[in-house]
């Protein structure tokens, strides 16, 4: 059933009664949870992916996004009940669908230079099946102004914008909490090409999101919301890092100060640490920087510089720890715990471990690595040797907040390590407990001898 021209209540009713077909393009960490949630709320969902294995698994009711709690059951149930299926045929899916959601990767390098090929590929496929009254939505993160760049491709269908609707509804979530977030942790942000499409988007997302919808005045404004959220985090982490470095110089414990300061409702200091990784927070600032004309986004640029310098500071802490233990860096054994950019997710974009390992090797240290989500081959790619114990290790450096690292066996470490130094780049250990066992403990914003 076509949704353009219906009010939000009718849209909701049509979805819940099973009269609306939604095609979700891209069945990865974001797309698969979304497809399952739409199906759970009554829509007929066709998932589209270029990866045949992914499509086959989904049609068997098997989940390939293991990091997502609750997705196994949600997927299986909706496939078995016939509301969710998958295909590699994006054109056929577009012919059958009333709503097409684009949730493929928006590829960027570390400086936010974009490659929108997957988005354009999907837009071409949709244009071959597009019908009057259809609604096309980008949920993939798009720099402000980019969703509208697919209009000419969609118009290759012979239809003009207005005969079909275009909207943007950014994913405000992350791997591991997608189902929770898209069903009502935060309101959904939507922007659309015209009022009728906006009304349809409100109806669509009010159906699946208990927290409701915030309609924006334009697609570009909706795109900016998601990008600005990321930049806020990057700048705030940079501020936390800057103040933490100051605390180190002045013999203060930054976390103690931040915790107390944050009890006042206008203060939201974030966590200092080994650096900012992932596909989102360190990349979105570049969208704004790269698109800046007269504005010179100095603060955004400086924040990026500060956060990018933190892996180097971790190396400085390693050297300080070794000095205090009376051991030269050259010939020391350093074990890096965590190759991924954060805990619980096997993603490597801008992982702090990489520059840390490289710099320590330049100093002549032997560098080892372990990560519960990785393999010895991953360690090798990073330039380190896989190691699953602490024998002969001088310094343990924690670079990802995996659950396992929060409950390290400190007694075993104490017995096996050669010099007992810990550099906690993710603030996961309790300093008092660690120091009681005779370790030298260092973290960003807290050193023993300034
Ligand atoms: N992962 C996150 O935490 C997160 C959070 C917010 C927003 N996002 C955004 O969501 C989007 C998707 O991210 P993701 O993490 O789900 O990616 P992903 O890599 O987990 O999944 C992407 C899927 O798209 C498929 N795909 C690639 N090209 C395709 C094409 N041309 N046609 C059909 N399918 C195609 C891939 O095979 C893959 O299964 C990105 O724009 C990302 O920036 C991700």
GROMACS .gro file of C-alpha atoms and ligand atoms in nm:
model
  494
    1UNK     CA    1   0.000   0.000   0.000
    2UNK     CA    2   0.143   0.339  -0.100
    3UNK     CA    3   0.187   0.577   0.193
    4UNK     CA    4   0.226   0.916   0.025
    5UNK     CA    5  -0.082   1.125   0.099
    6UNK     CA    6  -0.190   0.927   0.408
    7UNK     CA    7  -0.188   1.085   0.752
    8UNK     CA    8   0.038   0.935   1.021
    9UNK     CA    9  -0.242   0.735   1.187
   10UNK     CA   10  -0.338   0.569   0.860
   11UNK     CA   11   0.028   0.496   0.786
   12UNK     CA   12   0.066   0.331   1.123
   13UNK     CA   13  -0.253   0.132   1.081
   14UNK     CA   14  -0.146   0.013   0.735
   15UNK     CA   15   0.192  -0.109   0.863
   16UNK     CA   16   0.045  -0.286   1.164
   17UNK     CA   17  -0.219  -0.455   0.948
   18UNK     CA   18   0.053  -0.596   0.720
   19UNK     CA   19  -0.042  -0.387   0.416
   20UNK     CA   20   0.295  -0.218   0.369
   21UNK     CA   21   0.606  -0.372   0.213
   22UNK     CA   22   0.939  -0.228   0.327
   23UNK     CA   23   1.265  -0.305   0.147
   24UNK     CA   24   1.577  -0.259   0.360
   25UNK     CA   25   1.896  -0.230   0.153
   26UNK     CA   26   2.203  -0.343   0.347
   27UNK     CA   27   2.155  -0.619   0.605
   28UNK     CA   28   2.456  -0.550   0.826
   29UNK     CA   29   2.490  -0.444   1.187
   30UNK     CA   30   2.231  -0.168   1.142
   31UNK     CA   31   2.012  -0.296   0.856
   32UNK     CA   32   1.933  -0.642   0.990
   33UNK     CA   33   1.806  -0.524   1.330
   34UNK     CA   34   1.596  -0.257   1.154
   35UNK     CA   35   1.449  -0.511   0.909
   36UNK     CA   36   1.358  -0.743   1.196
   37UNK     CA   37   1.202  -0.459   1.396
   38UNK     CA   38   0.987  -0.345   1.099
   39UNK     CA   39   0.870  -0.705   1.052
   40UNK     CA   40   0.795  -0.740   1.423
   41UNK     CA   41   0.565  -0.437   1.396
   42UNK     CA   42   0.368  -0.592   1.112
   43UNK     CA   43   0.539  -0.478   0.790
   44UNK     CA   44   0.621  -0.723   0.513
   45UNK     CA   45   0.998  -0.682   0.489
   46UNK     CA   46   1.230  -0.768   0.203
   47UNK     CA   47   1.593  -0.739   0.303
   48UNK     CA   48   1.839  -0.676   0.021
   49UNK     CA   49   2.212  -0.742   0.036
   50UNK     CA   50   2.487  -0.805  -0.220
   51UNK     CA   51   2.636  -1.072   0.006
   52UNK     CA   52   2.478  -1.405  -0.094
   53UNK     CA   53   2.587  -1.579   0.227
   54UNK     CA   54   2.413  -1.315   0.436
   55UNK     CA   55   2.095  -1.351   0.228
   56UNK     CA   56   2.097  -1.732   0.254
   57UNK     CA   57   2.156  -1.724   0.628
   58UNK     CA   58   1.869  -1.481   0.684
   59UNK     CA   59   1.631  -1.691   0.476
   60UNK     CA   60   1.721  -1.985   0.702
   61UNK     CA   61   1.637  -1.765   1.002
   62UNK     CA   62   2.002  -1.741   1.108
   63UNK     CA   63   2.148  -1.420   1.243
   64UNK     CA   64   2.497  -1.313   1.134
   65UNK     CA   65   2.515  -1.002   1.356
   66UNK     CA   66   2.612  -1.186   1.672
   67UNK     CA   67   2.692  -0.869   1.870
   68UNK     CA   68   2.323  -0.769   1.875
   69UNK     CA   69   2.133  -0.900   2.180
   70UNK     CA   70   1.784  -1.033   2.102
   71UNK     CA   71   1.834  -1.041   1.725
   72UNK     CA   72   1.862  -1.423   1.703
   73UNK     CA   73   1.506  -1.467   1.831
   74UNK     CA   74   1.354  -1.165   1.656
   75UNK     CA   75   1.493  -1.270   1.319
   76UNK     CA   76   1.399  -1.638   1.350
   77UNK     CA   77   1.043  -1.557   1.459
   78UNK     CA   78   0.975  -1.311   1.176
   79UNK     CA   79   1.130  -1.532   0.907
   80UNK     CA   80   0.927  -1.831   1.028
   81UNK     CA   81   0.606  -1.626   1.038
   82UNK     CA   82   0.668  -1.513   0.680
   83UNK     CA   83   0.708  -1.140   0.739
   84UNK     CA   84   1.082  -1.122   0.666
   85UNK     CA   85   1.278  -1.258   0.371
   86UNK     CA   86   1.602  -1.161   0.198
   87UNK     CA   87   1.723  -1.136  -0.160
   88UNK     CA   88   2.016  -1.013  -0.368
   89UNK     CA   89   1.772  -0.875  -0.629
   90UNK     CA   90   1.741  -0.507  -0.540
   91UNK     CA   91   1.534  -0.418  -0.847
   92UNK     CA   92   1.268  -0.681  -0.782
   93UNK     CA   93   1.257  -0.576  -0.416
   94UNK     CA   94   1.196  -0.215  -0.524
   95UNK     CA   95   0.912  -0.325  -0.754
   96UNK     CA   96   0.740  -0.497  -0.462
   97UNK     CA   97   0.812  -0.237  -0.193
   98UNK     CA   98   0.624   0.076  -0.090
   99UNK     CA   99   0.905   0.204   0.133
  100UNK     CA  100   1.276   0.160   0.052
  101UNK     CA  101   1.532   0.216   0.327
  102UNK     CA  102   1.899   0.260   0.233
  103UNK     CA  103   2.129   0.137   0.508
  104UNK     CA  104   2.445   0.040   0.320
  105UNK     CA  105   2.789   0.164   0.425
  106UNK     CA  106   2.880   0.524   0.352
  107UNK     CA  107   3.247   0.467   0.295
  108UNK     CA  108   3.492   0.725   0.418
  109UNK     CA  109   3.861   0.739   0.482
  110UNK     CA  110   3.997   0.871   0.812
  111UNK     CA  111   3.960   1.229   0.685
  112UNK     CA  112   3.594   1.193   0.596
  113UNK     CA  113   3.652   1.177   0.220
  114UNK     CA  114   3.341   1.007   0.097
  115UNK     CA  115   3.274   0.725  -0.140
  116UNK     CA  116   2.900   0.697  -0.178
  117UNK     CA  117   2.918   0.413  -0.436
  118UNK     CA  118   2.706   0.169  -0.232
  119UNK     CA  119   2.435   0.435  -0.180
  120UNK     CA  120   2.434   0.526  -0.551
  121UNK     CA  121   2.430   0.157  -0.650
  122UNK     CA  122   2.118   0.105  -0.438
  123UNK     CA  123   1.958   0.424  -0.574
  124UNK     CA  124   2.006   0.293  -0.931
  125UNK     CA  125   1.838  -0.034  -0.840
  126UNK     CA  126   1.550   0.142  -0.666
  127UNK     CA  127   1.498   0.369  -0.968
  128UNK     CA  128   1.429   0.061  -1.180
  129UNK     CA  129   1.143  -0.044  -0.955
  130UNK     CA  130   1.021   0.293  -0.829
  131UNK     CA  131   0.645   0.365  -0.845
  132UNK     CA  132   0.429   0.667  -0.783
  133UNK     CA  133   0.361   0.706  -0.409
  134UNK     CA  134   0.677   0.523  -0.298
  135UNK     CA  135   0.891   0.662  -0.018
  136UNK     CA  136   1.272   0.631  -0.026
  137UNK     CA  137   1.461   0.689   0.301
  138UNK     CA  138   1.834   0.708   0.371
  139UNK     CA  139   1.917   0.585   0.720
  140UNK     CA  140   2.288   0.552   0.646
  141UNK     CA  141   2.489   0.843   0.788
  142UNK     CA  142   2.506   1.114   0.521
  143UNK     CA  143   2.701   1.441   0.535
  144UNK     CA  144   2.458   1.734   0.526
  145UNK     CA  145   2.337   1.778   0.168
  146UNK     CA  146   2.421   1.433   0.031
  147UNK     CA  147   2.086   1.250   0.051
  148UNK     CA  148   1.946   1.491  -0.210
  149UNK     CA  149   2.227   1.395  -0.449
  150UNK     CA  150   2.037   1.071  -0.523
  151UNK     CA  151   1.732   1.257  -0.659
  152UNK     CA  152   1.861   1.262  -1.021
  153UNK     CA  153   1.927   0.887  -1.001
  154UNK     CA  154   1.578   0.814  -0.864
  155UNK     CA  155   1.428   1.036  -1.135
  156UNK     CA  156   1.580   0.803  -1.398
  157UNK     CA  157   1.264   0.605  -1.316
  158UNK     CA  158   1.072   0.865  -1.519
  159UNK     CA  159   0.901   0.997  -1.205
  160UNK     CA  160   0.966   1.340  -1.060
  161UNK     CA  161   1.039   1.407  -0.691
  162UNK     CA  162   0.700   1.478  -0.537
  163UNK     CA  163   0.547   1.184  -0.722
  164UNK     CA  164   0.771   0.977  -0.496
  165UNK     CA  165   0.903   1.100  -0.160
  166UNK     CA  166   1.256   1.117  -0.028
  167UNK     CA  167   1.357   1.138   0.339
  168UNK     CA  168   1.645   1.100   0.579
  169UNK     CA  169   1.611   0.929   0.916
  170UNK     CA  170   1.958   0.875   1.065
  171UNK     CA  171   2.048   0.571   1.273
  172UNK     CA  172   2.114   0.709   1.623
  173UNK     CA  173   2.263   0.394   1.762
  174UNK     CA  174   2.565   0.169   1.765
  175UNK     CA  175   2.649  -0.195   1.726
  176UNK     CA  176   2.519  -0.395   2.020
  177UNK     CA  177   2.234  -0.164   2.119
  178UNK     CA  178   2.057  -0.123   1.783
  179UNK     CA  179   1.729  -0.298   1.871
  180UNK     CA  180   1.701  -0.113   2.201
  181UNK     CA  181   1.777   0.222   2.039
  182UNK     CA  182   1.560   0.200   1.728
  183UNK     CA  183   1.258   0.085   1.926
  184UNK     CA  184   1.263   0.370   2.173
  185UNK     CA  185   1.581   0.467   2.353
  186UNK     CA  186   1.577   0.805   2.175
  187UNK     CA  187   1.328   0.978   1.946
  188UNK     CA  188   1.377   0.929   1.572
  189UNK     CA  189   1.492   1.231   1.371
  190UNK     CA  190   1.325   1.267   1.030
  191UNK     CA  191   1.351   1.515   0.744
  192UNK     CA  192   1.172   1.492   0.410
  193UNK     CA  193   1.142   1.637   0.060
  194UNK     CA  194   0.786   1.765   0.121
  195UNK     CA  195   0.504   1.769   0.377
  196UNK     CA  196   0.334   1.450   0.252
  197UNK     CA  197   0.659   1.255   0.278
  198UNK     CA  198   0.728   1.402   0.623
  199UNK     CA  199   0.385   1.286   0.741
  200UNK     CA  200   0.455   0.936   0.603
  201UNK     CA  201   0.794   0.924   0.778
  202UNK     CA  202   0.636   1.032   1.108
  203UNK     CA  203   0.381   0.751   1.075
  204UNK     CA  204   0.647   0.494   0.980
  205UNK     CA  205   0.882   0.569   1.269
  206UNK     CA  206   0.612   0.630   1.531
  207UNK     CA  207   0.507   0.272   1.458
  208UNK     CA  208   0.841   0.127   1.566
  209UNK     CA  209   0.978   0.389   1.808
  210UNK     CA  210   0.807   0.433   2.146
  211UNK     CA  211   0.989   0.763   2.205
  212UNK     CA  212   0.829   0.912   1.895
  213UNK     CA  213   0.966   1.129   1.618
  214UNK     CA  214   1.125   1.472   1.587
  215UNK     CA  215   1.033   1.616   1.245
  216UNK     CA  216   1.296   1.849   1.099
  217UNK     CA  217   1.236   2.129   0.849
  218UNK     CA  218   1.454   1.967   0.581
  219UNK     CA  219   1.649   1.658   0.487
  220UNK     CA  220   1.972   1.852   0.535
  221UNK     CA  221   1.877   1.951   0.890
  222UNK     CA  222   1.809   1.585   0.974
  223UNK     CA  223   2.149   1.489   0.829
  224UNK     CA  224   2.317   1.759   1.039
  225UNK     CA  225   2.163   1.625   1.363
  226UNK     CA  226   2.347   1.294   1.342
  227UNK     CA  227   2.674   1.452   1.234
  228UNK     CA  228   2.661   1.716   1.509
  229UNK     CA  229   2.593   1.451   1.775
  230UNK     CA  230   2.920   1.284   1.678
  231UNK     CA  231   3.113   1.611   1.671
  232UNK     CA  232   2.984   1.704   2.017
  233UNK     CA  233   3.129   1.378   2.147
  234UNK     CA  234   3.462   1.426   1.971
  235UNK     CA  235   3.506   1.781   2.100
  236UNK     CA  236   3.402   1.686   2.452
  237UNK     CA  237   3.643   1.390   2.460
  238UNK     CA  238   3.918   1.625   2.339
  239UNK     CA  239   3.837   1.866   2.622
  240UNK     CA  240   3.848   1.577   2.870
  241UNK     CA  241   4.185   1.471   2.727
  242UNK     CA  242   4.326   1.824   2.745
  243UNK     CA  243   4.216   1.871   3.106
  244UNK     CA  244   4.342   1.521   3.192
  245UNK     CA  245   4.689   1.608   3.061
  246UNK     CA  246   4.680   1.922   3.275
  247UNK     CA  247   4.581   1.708   3.575
  248UNK     CA  248   4.884   1.483   3.512
  249UNK     CA  249   5.113   1.786   3.532
  250UNK     CA  250   4.953   1.908   3.852
  251UNK     CA  251   4.935   1.580   4.040
  252UNK     CA  252   4.557   1.550   4.021
  253UNK     CA  253   4.340   1.252   3.931
  254UNK     CA  254   4.129   1.376   3.639
  255UNK     CA  255   3.853   1.119   3.685
  256UNK     CA  256   3.807   1.217   4.048
  257UNK     CA  257   3.771   1.582   3.944
  258UNK     CA  258   3.544   1.509   3.644
  259UNK     CA  259   3.313   1.288   3.847
  260UNK     CA  260   3.258   1.561   4.104
  261UNK     CA  261   3.226   1.834   3.837
  262UNK     CA  262   2.964   1.630   3.649
  263UNK     CA  263   2.729   1.631   3.948
  264UNK     CA  264   2.643   1.986   3.840
  265UNK     CA  265   2.381   1.962   3.562
  266UNK     CA  266   2.562   2.188   3.311
  267UNK     CA  267   2.885   1.991   3.313
  268UNK     CA  268   2.921   1.678   3.098
  269UNK     CA  269   3.293   1.605   3.084
  270UNK     CA  270   3.356   1.283   2.896
  271UNK     CA  271   3.618   1.011   2.949
  272UNK     CA  272   3.981   1.081   2.866
  273UNK     CA  273   4.170   0.791   2.711
  274UNK     CA  274   4.385   0.631   2.446
  275UNK     CA  275   4.212   0.796   2.149
  276UNK     CA  276   3.887   0.801   1.953
  277UNK     CA  277   3.819   0.523   1.702
  278UNK     CA  278   3.539   0.378   1.494
  279UNK     CA  279   3.356   0.479   1.175
  280UNK     CA  280   3.155   0.756   1.339
  281UNK     CA  281   3.296   0.994   1.602
  282UNK     CA  282   3.642   1.055   1.449
  283UNK     CA  283   3.499   1.074   1.094
  284UNK     CA  284   3.197   1.307   1.124
  285UNK     CA  285   3.406   1.613   1.220
  286UNK     CA  286   3.565   1.583   0.877
  287UNK     CA  287   3.224   1.610   0.708
  288UNK     CA  288   3.186   1.956   0.860
  289UNK     CA  289   3.551   2.053   0.807
  290UNK     CA  290   3.549   1.938   0.444
  291UNK     CA  291   3.220   2.115   0.366
  292UNK     CA  292   3.317   2.442   0.538
  293UNK     CA  293   3.320   2.752   0.321
  294UNK     CA  294   3.363   3.087   0.497
  295UNK     CA  295   3.343   2.921   0.838
  296UNK     CA  296   3.668   2.792   0.975
  297UNK     CA  297   3.571   2.513   1.219
  298UNK     CA  298   3.881   2.566   1.436
  299UNK     CA  299   3.749   2.397   1.750
  300UNK     CA  300   3.640   2.088   1.557
  301UNK     CA  301   3.981   2.064   1.389
  302UNK     CA  302   4.173   2.114   1.714
  303UNK     CA  303   3.963   1.848   1.887
  304UNK     CA  304   4.056   1.602   1.612
  305UNK     CA  305   4.425   1.687   1.658
  306UNK     CA  306   4.408   1.638   2.034
  307UNK     CA  307   4.227   1.305   2.010
  308UNK     CA  308   4.461   1.181   1.739
  309UNK     CA  309   4.760   1.262   1.962
  310UNK     CA  310   4.641   1.042   2.248
  311UNK     CA  311   4.796   0.712   2.127
  312UNK     CA  312   5.132   0.895   2.133
  313UNK     CA  313   5.063   1.002   2.491
  314UNK     CA  314   4.993   0.640   2.586
  315UNK     CA  315   5.341   0.555   2.455
  316UNK     CA  316   5.478   0.837   2.674
  317UNK     CA  317   5.307   0.676   2.974
  318UNK     CA  318   5.457   0.337   2.883
  319UNK     CA  319   5.804   0.495   2.872
  320UNK     CA  320   5.743   0.672   3.204
  321UNK     CA  321   5.632   0.342   3.359
  322UNK     CA  322   5.941   0.162   3.230
  323UNK     CA  323   6.169   0.442   3.354
  324UNK     CA  324   6.018   0.420   3.701
  325UNK     CA  325   6.066   0.042   3.691
  326UNK     CA  326   6.430   0.098   3.593
  327UNK     CA  327   6.402  -0.073   3.257
  328UNK     CA  328   6.498   0.071   2.916
  329UNK     CA  329   6.233   0.075   2.645
  330UNK     CA  330   6.462  -0.098   2.400
  331UNK     CA  331   6.439  -0.466   2.474
  332UNK     CA  332   6.130  -0.433   2.695
  333UNK     CA  333   5.825  -0.653   2.645
  334UNK     CA  334   5.494  -0.472   2.606
  335UNK     CA  335   5.158  -0.652   2.586
  336UNK     CA  336   4.877  -0.454   2.423
  337UNK     CA  337   4.531  -0.569   2.533
  338UNK     CA  338   4.269  -0.474   2.271
  339UNK     CA  339   4.305  -0.445   1.894
  340UNK     CA  340   3.950  -0.325   1.826
  341UNK     CA  341   3.859   0.041   1.864
  342UNK     CA  342   3.626  -0.028   2.156
  343UNK     CA  343   3.497  -0.308   2.374
  344UNK     CA  344   3.261  -0.578   2.251
  345UNK     CA  345   3.284  -0.502   1.878
  346UNK     CA  346   3.520  -0.642   1.615
  347UNK     CA  347   3.584  -0.314   1.433
  348UNK     CA  348   3.928  -0.170   1.368
  349UNK     CA  349   3.879   0.176   1.214
  350UNK     CA  350   4.123   0.413   1.387
  351UNK     CA  351   4.188   0.164   1.667
  352UNK     CA  352   4.434   0.318   1.915
  353UNK     CA  353   4.634  -0.006   1.932
  354UNK     CA  354   4.774   0.039   1.583
  355UNK     CA  355   4.975   0.361   1.624
  356UNK     CA  356   5.072   0.256   1.979
  357UNK     CA  357   5.219  -0.073   1.856
  358UNK     CA  358   5.400   0.101   1.570
  359UNK     CA  359   5.557   0.367   1.791
  360UNK     CA  360   5.664   0.122   2.061
  361UNK     CA  361   5.836  -0.089   1.796
  362UNK     CA  362   6.020   0.219   1.672
  363UNK     CA  363   6.151   0.259   2.028
  364UNK     CA  364   6.285  -0.097   2.013
  365UNK     CA  365   6.028  -0.268   2.237
  366UNK     CA  366   5.903  -0.619   2.161
  367UNK     CA  367   5.529  -0.574   2.122
  368UNK     CA  368   5.272  -0.847   2.185
  369UNK     CA  369   4.894  -0.828   2.161
  370UNK     CA  370   4.578  -1.006   2.269
  371UNK     CA  371   4.209  -0.939   2.205
  372UNK     CA  372   3.922  -1.179   2.286
  373UNK     CA  373   3.746  -1.088   1.959
  374UNK     CA  374   4.055  -1.124   1.738
  375UNK     CA  375   4.297  -1.381   1.600
  376UNK     CA  376   4.678  -1.408   1.584
  377UNK     CA  377   4.649  -1.293   1.221
  378UNK     CA  378   4.484  -0.968   1.335
  379UNK     CA  379   4.775  -0.908   1.575
  380UNK     CA  380   5.019  -0.972   1.291
  381UNK     CA  381   4.837  -0.717   1.070
  382UNK     CA  382   4.890  -0.463   1.347
  383UNK     CA  383   5.261  -0.556   1.367
  384UNK     CA  384   5.242  -0.740   1.702
  385UNK     CA  385   5.290  -1.100   1.813
  386UNK     CA  386   4.991  -1.284   1.963
  387UNK     CA  387   5.032  -1.364   2.333
  388UNK     CA  388   4.779  -1.515   2.571
  389UNK     CA  389   4.975  -1.495   2.896
  390UNK     CA  390   5.177  -1.238   3.088
  391UNK     CA  391   5.507  -1.427   3.113
  392UNK     CA  392   5.807  -1.193   3.089
  393UNK     CA  393   5.588  -0.889   3.015
  394UNK     CA  394   5.707  -0.553   3.148
  395UNK     CA  395   5.407  -0.336   3.062
  396UNK     CA  396   5.042  -0.421   2.998
  397UNK     CA  397   4.864  -0.152   2.794
  398UNK     CA  398   4.483  -0.162   2.782
  399UNK     CA  399   4.349  -0.011   2.460
  400UNK     CA  400   3.992  -0.147   2.439
  401UNK     CA  401   3.732  -0.177   2.715
  402UNK     CA  402   3.639  -0.540   2.651
  403UNK     CA  403   3.443  -0.702   2.936
  404UNK     CA  404   3.729  -0.951   2.988
  405UNK     CA  405   3.978  -0.672   3.063
  406UNK     CA  406   3.765  -0.531   3.344
  407UNK     CA  407   3.826  -0.849   3.543
  408UNK     CA  408   4.188  -0.925   3.464
  409UNK     CA  409   4.350  -1.183   3.691
  410UNK     CA  410   4.580  -0.938   3.870
  411UNK     CA  411   4.739  -1.208   4.089
  412UNK     CA  412   4.835  -1.407   3.782
  413UNK     CA  413   4.972  -1.093   3.618
  414UNK     CA  414   5.170  -1.012   3.930
  415UNK     CA  415   5.322  -1.360   3.934
  416UNK     CA  416   5.402  -1.377   3.562
  417UNK     CA  417   5.514  -1.025   3.468
  418UNK     CA  418   5.878  -0.917   3.475
  419UNK     CA  419   5.824  -0.546   3.553
  420UNK     CA  420   5.484  -0.473   3.697
  421UNK     CA  421   5.356  -0.174   3.499
  422UNK     CA  422   5.000  -0.119   3.376
  423UNK     CA  423   4.896   0.162   3.141
  424UNK     CA  424   4.518   0.167   3.148
  425UNK     CA  425   4.415   0.353   2.832
  426UNK     CA  426   4.043   0.285   2.891
  427UNK     CA  427   4.010   0.345   3.266
  428UNK     CA  428   3.882  -0.007   3.332
  429UNK     CA  429   4.083  -0.097   3.643
  430UNK     CA  430   4.056   0.022   4.000
  431UNK     CA  431   4.385   0.205   4.073
  432UNK     CA  432   4.378   0.131   4.444
  433UNK     CA  433   4.333  -0.242   4.393
  434UNK     CA  434   4.611  -0.252   4.133
  435UNK     CA  435   4.856  -0.043   4.333
  436UNK     CA  436   4.795  -0.255   4.644
  437UNK     CA  437   4.944  -0.546   4.451
  438UNK     CA  438   5.258  -0.346   4.378
  439UNK     CA  439   5.189  -0.250   4.016
  440UNK     CA  440   5.291   0.086   3.874
  441UNK     CA  441   4.954   0.212   3.746
  442UNK     CA  442   4.918   0.489   3.487
  443UNK     CA  443   4.617   0.625   3.303
  444UNK     CA  444   4.544   0.943   3.110
  445UNK     CA  445   4.492   1.207   3.378
  446UNK     CA  446   4.656   1.016   3.662
  447UNK     CA  447   5.029   0.955   3.710
  448UNK     CA  448   5.211   0.893   4.037
  449UNK     CA  449   5.508   1.124   3.991
  450UNK     CA  450   5.420   1.428   3.776
  451LIG     N1  451   2.762   0.027   1.298
  451LIG     C1  452   2.726   0.133   1.369
  451LIG     O1  453   2.747   0.137   1.491
  451LIG     C2  454   2.651   0.249   1.303
  451LIG     C3  455   2.589   0.345   1.385
  451LIG     C4  456   2.517   0.449   1.327
  451LIG     C5  457   2.513   0.459   1.190
  451LIG     N2  458   2.575   0.367   1.112
  451LIG     C6  459   2.564   0.384   0.967
  451LIG     O2  460   2.483   0.281   0.913
  451LIG     C7  461   2.527   0.247   0.782
  451LIG     C8  462   2.545   0.097   0.772
  451LIG     O3  463   2.641   0.057   0.867
  451LIG     P1  464   2.654  -0.093   0.920
  451LIG     O4  465   2.737  -0.084   1.045
  451LIG     O5  466   2.522  -0.163   0.924
  451LIG     O6  467   2.742  -0.157   0.804
  451LIG     P2  468   2.780  -0.312   0.782
  451LIG     O7  469   2.910  -0.311   0.713
  451LIG     O8  470   2.763  -0.388   0.910
  451LIG     O9  471   2.667  -0.365   0.682
  451LIG     C9  472   2.646  -0.314   0.556
  451LIG    C10  473   2.577  -0.419   0.471
  451LIG    O10  474   2.547  -0.359   0.346
  451LIG    C11  475   2.575  -0.454   0.244
  451LIG     N3  476   2.598  -0.382   0.119
  451LIG    C12  477   2.710  -0.315   0.078
  451LIG     N4  478   2.690  -0.260  -0.043
  451LIG    C13  479   2.563  -0.293  -0.080
  451LIG    C14  480   2.484  -0.265  -0.193
  451LIG     N5  481   2.534  -0.191  -0.292
  451LIG     N6  482   2.359  -0.315  -0.199
  451LIG    C15  483   2.308  -0.388  -0.096
  451LIG     N7  484   2.379  -0.419   0.013
  451LIG    C16  485   2.505  -0.371   0.022
  451LIG    C17  486   2.696  -0.529   0.295
  451LIG    O11  487   2.709  -0.654   0.228
  451LIG    C18  488   2.664  -0.541   0.443
  451LIG    O12  489   2.591  -0.660   0.472
  451LIG    C19  490   2.653   0.332   0.758
  451LIG    O13  491   2.619   0.448   0.691
  451LIG    C20  492   2.698   0.369   0.896
  451LIG    O14  493   2.769   0.493   0.896
  451LIG    C21  494   2.643   0.262   1.165
   0.00000   0.00000   0.00000
